[in-house]
XYZ file of C-alpha atoms in Angstrom:
381
model
C 16.585 22.430 -20.062
C 17.247 19.294 -18.564
C 14.836 16.443 -19.324
C 13.420 14.725 -16.359
C 14.546 11.567 -15.234
C 12.443 8.754 -15.833
C 12.122 6.098 -13.670
C 12.306 2.448 -13.961
C 9.114 0.879 -13.648
C 8.320 -3.353 -12.262
C 4.932 -4.017 -13.230
C 3.411 -7.531 -11.989
C 0.480 -8.178 -13.288
C -2.342 -10.564 -11.785
C -6.175 -12.085 -12.092
C -8.332 -13.713 -10.004
C -11.673 -14.145 -8.627
C -13.740 -13.306 -4.817
C -15.182 -16.445 -5.012
C -13.489 -17.215 -1.671
C -13.695 -13.627 0.203
C -13.203 -15.104 3.682
C -9.831 -17.227 3.425
C -6.810 -15.498 3.487
C -5.339 -17.662 0.960
C -7.080 -15.849 -1.157
C -4.744 -14.354 -3.752
C -6.177 -10.668 -4.104
C -6.067 -10.290 -0.188
C -2.598 -11.231 0.159
C -1.048 -9.479 -2.369
C -2.944 -6.450 -0.663
C -1.573 -7.671 2.875
C 2.213 -7.664 1.182
C 1.723 -4.011 0.577
C 2.268 -3.225 4.141
C 2.105 1.088 3.992
C 0.203 3.009 2.234
C -0.579 6.877 2.591
C -3.149 7.796 -0.179
C -6.196 5.380 -2.122
C -8.157 6.536 -5.072
C -11.515 4.599 -6.017
C -12.423 5.573 -9.732
C -15.865 4.447 -9.997
C -17.354 5.707 -13.335
C -21.394 5.199 -14.915
C -23.666 6.104 -17.720
C -24.148 9.835 -17.926
C -27.380 8.725 -18.651
C -27.615 6.736 -15.601
C -28.418 8.407 -12.120
C -25.798 8.853 -9.450
C -24.768 5.864 -7.458
C -25.305 6.387 -3.461
C -21.724 6.719 -2.323
C -22.603 6.964 1.608
C -21.712 3.247 2.494
C -18.010 4.475 1.267
C -18.009 7.629 2.512
C -18.764 6.680 6.048
C -15.765 4.774 6.408
C -12.878 7.132 8.003
C -10.079 5.486 9.679
C -7.741 7.136 12.104
C -4.111 7.075 12.516
C -1.450 8.763 14.728
C 1.457 10.666 15.028
C 3.622 10.258 17.539
C 6.479 10.629 19.457
C 7.167 6.719 20.401
C 10.197 5.645 22.072
C 11.060 2.112 20.093
C 11.253 1.406 24.088
C 7.971 1.107 24.188
C 7.577 -1.562 21.871
C 8.642 -4.231 24.173
C 6.584 -3.154 26.998
C 4.815 -6.646 27.980
C 1.582 -5.205 27.718
C 1.718 -2.971 25.052
C 3.401 -5.734 22.751
C 0.708 -8.478 24.248
C -2.550 -6.080 23.346
C -1.380 -4.360 20.007
C 1.415 -6.450 18.361
C 0.577 -9.730 19.365
C -3.416 -9.840 19.452
C -4.077 -6.992 17.238
C -2.652 -5.801 13.514
C -0.079 -2.805 14.533
C 1.655 -0.897 11.857
C 4.042 1.988 12.472
C 6.327 3.893 10.730
C 9.172 6.505 11.524
C 9.715 9.642 9.254
C 12.673 9.804 7.353
C 14.847 9.588 4.417
C 16.155 5.516 4.115
C 19.505 6.809 2.823
C 20.864 8.995 5.420
C 18.331 8.720 8.697
C 17.721 6.305 11.296
C 14.251 4.776 10.738
C 12.260 1.807 11.627
C 8.580 0.241 10.624
C 6.165 -2.146 11.982
C 4.011 -4.119 9.761
C 1.233 -6.386 11.073
C 3.335 -9.571 10.667
C 4.956 -7.900 13.837
C 8.306 -7.782 12.556
C 10.311 -4.719 13.552
C 12.445 -3.575 10.619
C 15.426 -0.727 11.632
C 17.441 1.127 8.946
C 20.269 2.430 10.572
C 23.817 4.086 9.695
C 26.838 2.757 10.343
C 27.575 4.787 13.866
C 23.729 3.557 15.104
C 24.261 0.201 14.099
C 27.613 -0.164 15.648
C 26.318 1.588 18.962
C 22.946 -0.457 19.601
C 24.845 -3.923 18.806
C 22.331 -5.658 17.349
C 22.973 -8.925 14.683
C 22.084 -7.599 11.325
C 23.237 -7.584 7.640
C 24.270 -4.523 5.362
C 21.744 -2.537 2.931
C 22.557 -1.177 -0.376
C 20.978 1.782 0.635
C 23.694 4.623 0.529
C 27.393 4.237 -0.162
C 28.701 0.244 0.525
C 29.260 -0.275 4.381
C 27.564 2.595 5.596
C 24.201 1.157 6.287
C 22.786 -1.653 8.364
C 18.999 -3.022 8.821
C 17.932 -5.145 11.653
C 14.795 -7.468 11.816
C 13.644 -7.945 14.667
C 10.623 -10.842 15.337
C 8.369 -9.123 18.877
C 6.229 -12.193 18.484
C 8.623 -14.286 18.939
C 7.747 -16.829 21.973
C 11.163 -17.226 23.076
C 11.243 -12.577 23.578
C 9.965 -13.335 27.274
C 10.862 -10.648 29.983
C 13.108 -12.817 31.793
C 15.507 -13.724 29.351
C 18.253 -12.275 28.194
C 18.117 -11.700 24.256
C 15.150 -9.263 26.042
C 17.412 -7.586 28.404
C 20.255 -7.004 25.775
C 17.276 -6.089 23.235
C 15.928 -3.927 25.909
C 19.034 -2.132 26.646
C 19.834 -1.304 23.010
C 16.523 0.166 22.518
C 16.823 2.540 25.585
C 20.349 3.759 23.423
C 18.635 4.312 20.829
C 15.869 6.489 22.370
C 18.767 8.606 24.268
C 19.608 10.165 20.654
C 16.348 9.904 18.865
C 13.860 11.415 21.388
C 12.276 14.052 18.481
C 11.690 11.229 15.730
C 8.076 10.868 14.487
C 6.529 7.699 14.128
C 2.828 7.048 12.465
C 1.021 4.608 13.629
C -2.566 2.456 12.470
C -3.984 -0.007 14.751
C -6.925 -2.344 14.141
C -8.395 -4.806 16.896
C -10.202 -7.333 14.295
C -10.492 -6.676 10.370
C -12.983 -3.394 9.911
C -12.632 -2.521 14.045
C -10.137 -0.158 14.460
C -9.068 0.992 17.845
C -7.537 3.639 19.952
C -3.406 3.814 20.967
C -2.519 4.445 24.277
C -0.633 7.860 23.406
C -0.440 11.519 24.004
C -1.097 13.048 20.279
C -4.852 12.671 19.600
C -6.054 10.091 16.729
C -6.304 11.738 13.521
C -9.348 10.966 11.680
C -9.128 10.338 7.585
C -12.359 11.595 5.654
C -12.744 10.847 1.878
C -12.649 13.560 -0.575
C -14.705 13.288 -3.358
C -14.900 15.119 -7.072
C -17.082 14.593 -10.291
C -16.273 14.704 -13.968
C -19.494 14.571 -15.757
C -17.534 14.051 -19.535
C -15.022 10.954 -19.970
C -14.091 8.559 -22.014
C -14.121 5.236 -20.279
C -12.384 2.538 -22.511
C -14.006 -0.948 -22.165
C -12.302 -3.257 -20.726
C -12.817 -6.712 -22.578
C -13.987 -9.874 -20.455
C -10.800 -11.753 -21.679
C -8.209 -9.322 -19.755
C -9.958 -10.462 -16.106
C -8.725 -14.367 -17.006
C -5.353 -15.480 -17.047
C -3.862 -14.991 -20.607
C -3.729 -18.004 -22.375
C -0.058 -20.152 -23.073
C 0.012 -18.626 -26.609
C 2.474 -16.081 -27.197
C 0.917 -13.429 -29.328
C -1.994 -13.338 -26.920
C -0.367 -13.211 -24.338
C 1.375 -10.149 -25.654
C -1.724 -8.986 -26.531
C -3.478 -9.453 -23.182
C -0.342 -7.643 -21.676
C -0.832 -4.764 -23.995
C -4.568 -4.047 -22.944
C -3.976 -4.421 -19.398
C -1.412 -1.635 -19.492
C -3.813 0.269 -21.506
C -6.358 0.319 -19.144
C -3.819 1.100 -16.269
C -2.629 4.029 -18.184
C -5.602 5.481 -18.259
C -6.794 4.476 -14.839
C -3.407 6.984 -13.685
C -4.502 9.870 -15.992
C -8.275 9.525 -14.431
C -6.813 9.889 -10.847
C -5.065 12.871 -11.463
C -7.693 14.427 -12.876
C -5.361 14.847 -16.456
C -7.623 16.849 -19.184
C -5.921 13.975 -21.404
C -9.341 11.633 -20.512
C -12.183 14.279 -21.363
C -14.458 14.004 -24.125
C -13.733 17.662 -25.641
C -9.564 17.257 -25.101
C -7.962 17.790 -28.317
C -4.050 19.017 -27.683
C -1.353 19.861 -29.953
C 0.623 16.780 -30.879
C 3.652 18.601 -29.271
C 1.887 18.136 -25.968
C 0.793 14.467 -25.939
C -0.263 12.229 -28.647
C -2.351 10.446 -26.140
C -6.183 8.907 -27.053
C -8.280 7.070 -24.889
C -8.153 3.650 -25.836
C -10.624 2.271 -28.308
C -13.647 0.860 -28.067
C -14.495 3.432 -25.160
C -18.149 5.750 -24.117
C -18.952 8.574 -22.233
C -19.187 8.495 -18.917
C -19.388 10.542 -15.408
C -16.779 9.701 -13.530
C -16.677 9.518 -9.299
C -12.945 9.855 -7.544
C -12.568 9.318 -3.987
C -9.573 9.704 -2.059
C -8.215 8.816 1.104
C -4.402 10.827 2.551
C -3.462 9.915 5.351
C -1.531 6.315 7.468
C -3.589 3.772 5.947
C -3.213 0.050 7.374
C -3.697 -2.732 4.776
C -7.039 -3.779 6.697
C -8.179 -0.715 5.839
C -7.359 -0.854 1.934
C -9.153 -4.486 2.083
C -12.133 -3.135 3.812
C -12.863 -0.465 1.446
C -12.346 -2.551 -1.634
C -14.829 -5.441 -0.130
C -17.740 -2.291 0.498
C -16.858 -1.699 -3.149
C -17.549 -4.866 -4.232
C -20.861 -4.762 -2.190
C -21.934 -1.318 -3.139
C -25.336 -1.082 -4.397
C -25.170 0.529 -8.137
C -28.539 1.819 -10.271
C -26.254 0.684 -13.488
C -23.671 -1.269 -14.553
C -20.251 0.786 -13.781
C -18.137 1.575 -17.342
C -14.949 1.240 -14.712
C -14.401 0.113 -11.449
C -10.834 0.518 -9.387
C -9.031 0.922 -6.500
C -5.455 2.465 -6.232
C -3.064 2.042 -2.751
C 0.030 4.454 -3.469
C 2.378 3.752 -0.396
C 5.178 5.792 0.534
C 8.133 7.031 -1.382
C 11.023 5.757 0.963
C 10.458 2.643 3.602
C 12.266 0.151 4.964
C 9.893 -2.364 3.604
C 8.069 -1.624 0.447
C 6.451 -4.987 -0.020
C 6.889 -8.007 1.735
C 6.734 -11.746 1.203
C 3.495 -14.129 1.319
C 5.315 -16.214 4.030
C 8.556 -18.095 4.718
C 12.198 -16.863 3.640
C 11.547 -14.091 0.464
C 12.287 -10.982 -0.575
C 11.344 -7.381 0.821
C 11.967 -4.964 -0.678
C 13.843 -1.355 0.541
C 12.169 1.204 -1.821
C 13.851 4.698 -2.081
C 12.729 7.850 -3.867
C 10.084 7.125 -6.336
C 6.570 5.172 -6.301
C 4.931 2.062 -5.479
C 1.154 1.212 -5.456
C -1.387 -1.585 -5.739
C -3.883 -1.221 -8.092
C -7.150 -3.180 -8.357
C -9.573 -2.914 -11.272
C -13.005 -4.983 -10.643
C -14.457 -6.727 -13.611
C -17.253 -9.374 -14.193
C -21.118 -9.552 -15.876
C -23.423 -6.795 -15.391
C -24.445 -5.030 -12.910
C -24.280 -6.958 -9.526
C -20.873 -8.769 -10.912
C -17.428 -7.307 -9.808
C -16.846 -10.943 -9.037
C -13.229 -10.835 -10.813
C -9.854 -8.889 -10.673
C -7.047 -7.164 -12.355
C -4.536 -7.277 -9.760
C -1.069 -4.500 -11.173
C 1.760 -4.099 -8.766
C 3.423 -1.077 -9.922
C 6.957 0.055 -8.644
C 8.752 3.052 -10.145
C 11.798 4.239 -8.158
C 15.554 5.846 -7.780
C 16.843 2.611 -6.027
C 14.886 -0.437 -5.110
C 16.923 -3.402 -3.148
C 15.859 -6.810 -2.894
C 16.331 -8.839 0.595
C 15.436 -12.144 2.094
C 14.021 -11.956 5.177
C 12.109 -14.695 7.382
C 8.683 -13.537 8.066
C 5.009 -14.332 8.023
C 1.902 -12.374 7.297
C -0.784 -12.307 9.498
């Protein structure tokens, strides 16, 4: 029997505080913006089994919308559409397809469109681009277009050339499905002028009454010391907590109080010290805007709880195939193509007392068949 392939994993850890929640320069919000396309969000909230259940109504009423439509690429150049939804608001879009073989495109909230194209399509469009490492050498190309550029005026030669290229693309991709989500402002979803109806995402909830939850040491929410031994211990503690959170989000029996599997099946043990708790899991699935992820996190921080939680975290999981899995914070930097696997952003909240929650431990996780890094010049909005 062939063993399953173990995909290589990239894990990046950081910590900080929520002292300046309104600032776009706050590190937590910046990292959330850098993860542009999310299809699932999981919230884990554990509390002492002897305590009353918290009121989740503030979280449950957060029900964003998205669209699945056949949107022509040329629509993005429509003067009113571009002004209203790309330049003024925050539109994100991702066409459905496989990065290694299909012609697909995506539009993150910064307004820089990326086309991921097969060689024939790339040559037909005649737009300047660069070779992609997705697929055999020379078979794939990508094109980046800043739709917010002040030089992209409807009476310019550049606009006319782009419009003609987009129309050629549309003529051979009439049935390309696109996922879209739009926010007119943070916390304000808005409708799009599409024939397809909006789809509402309602959260599912699940309760596990007897879960072993590890205590996160207070030092875990502070930057590791320069001492190598202390830093290695910090890394190990963070990885143990993240491993537990991943198992808990999956509903694994390994974190249940009564679990005692055969050693041939699993040798996992919940890190000590730990405590028996009740675990609430909330899940949103669909095409989720990064502003919704931020809204969830802000709501989670302010959620009134009857007792101090034993664990509080949010995981945003991205798409397995996307021309842009992660974005740079600003300027010329690295944006990564991602094929086959998973990418996720895990935020664990910590602090002193019930209303603390002022600190965060954030993990960027990427596990894929192939990841390609590219230098692009884009900025975050």
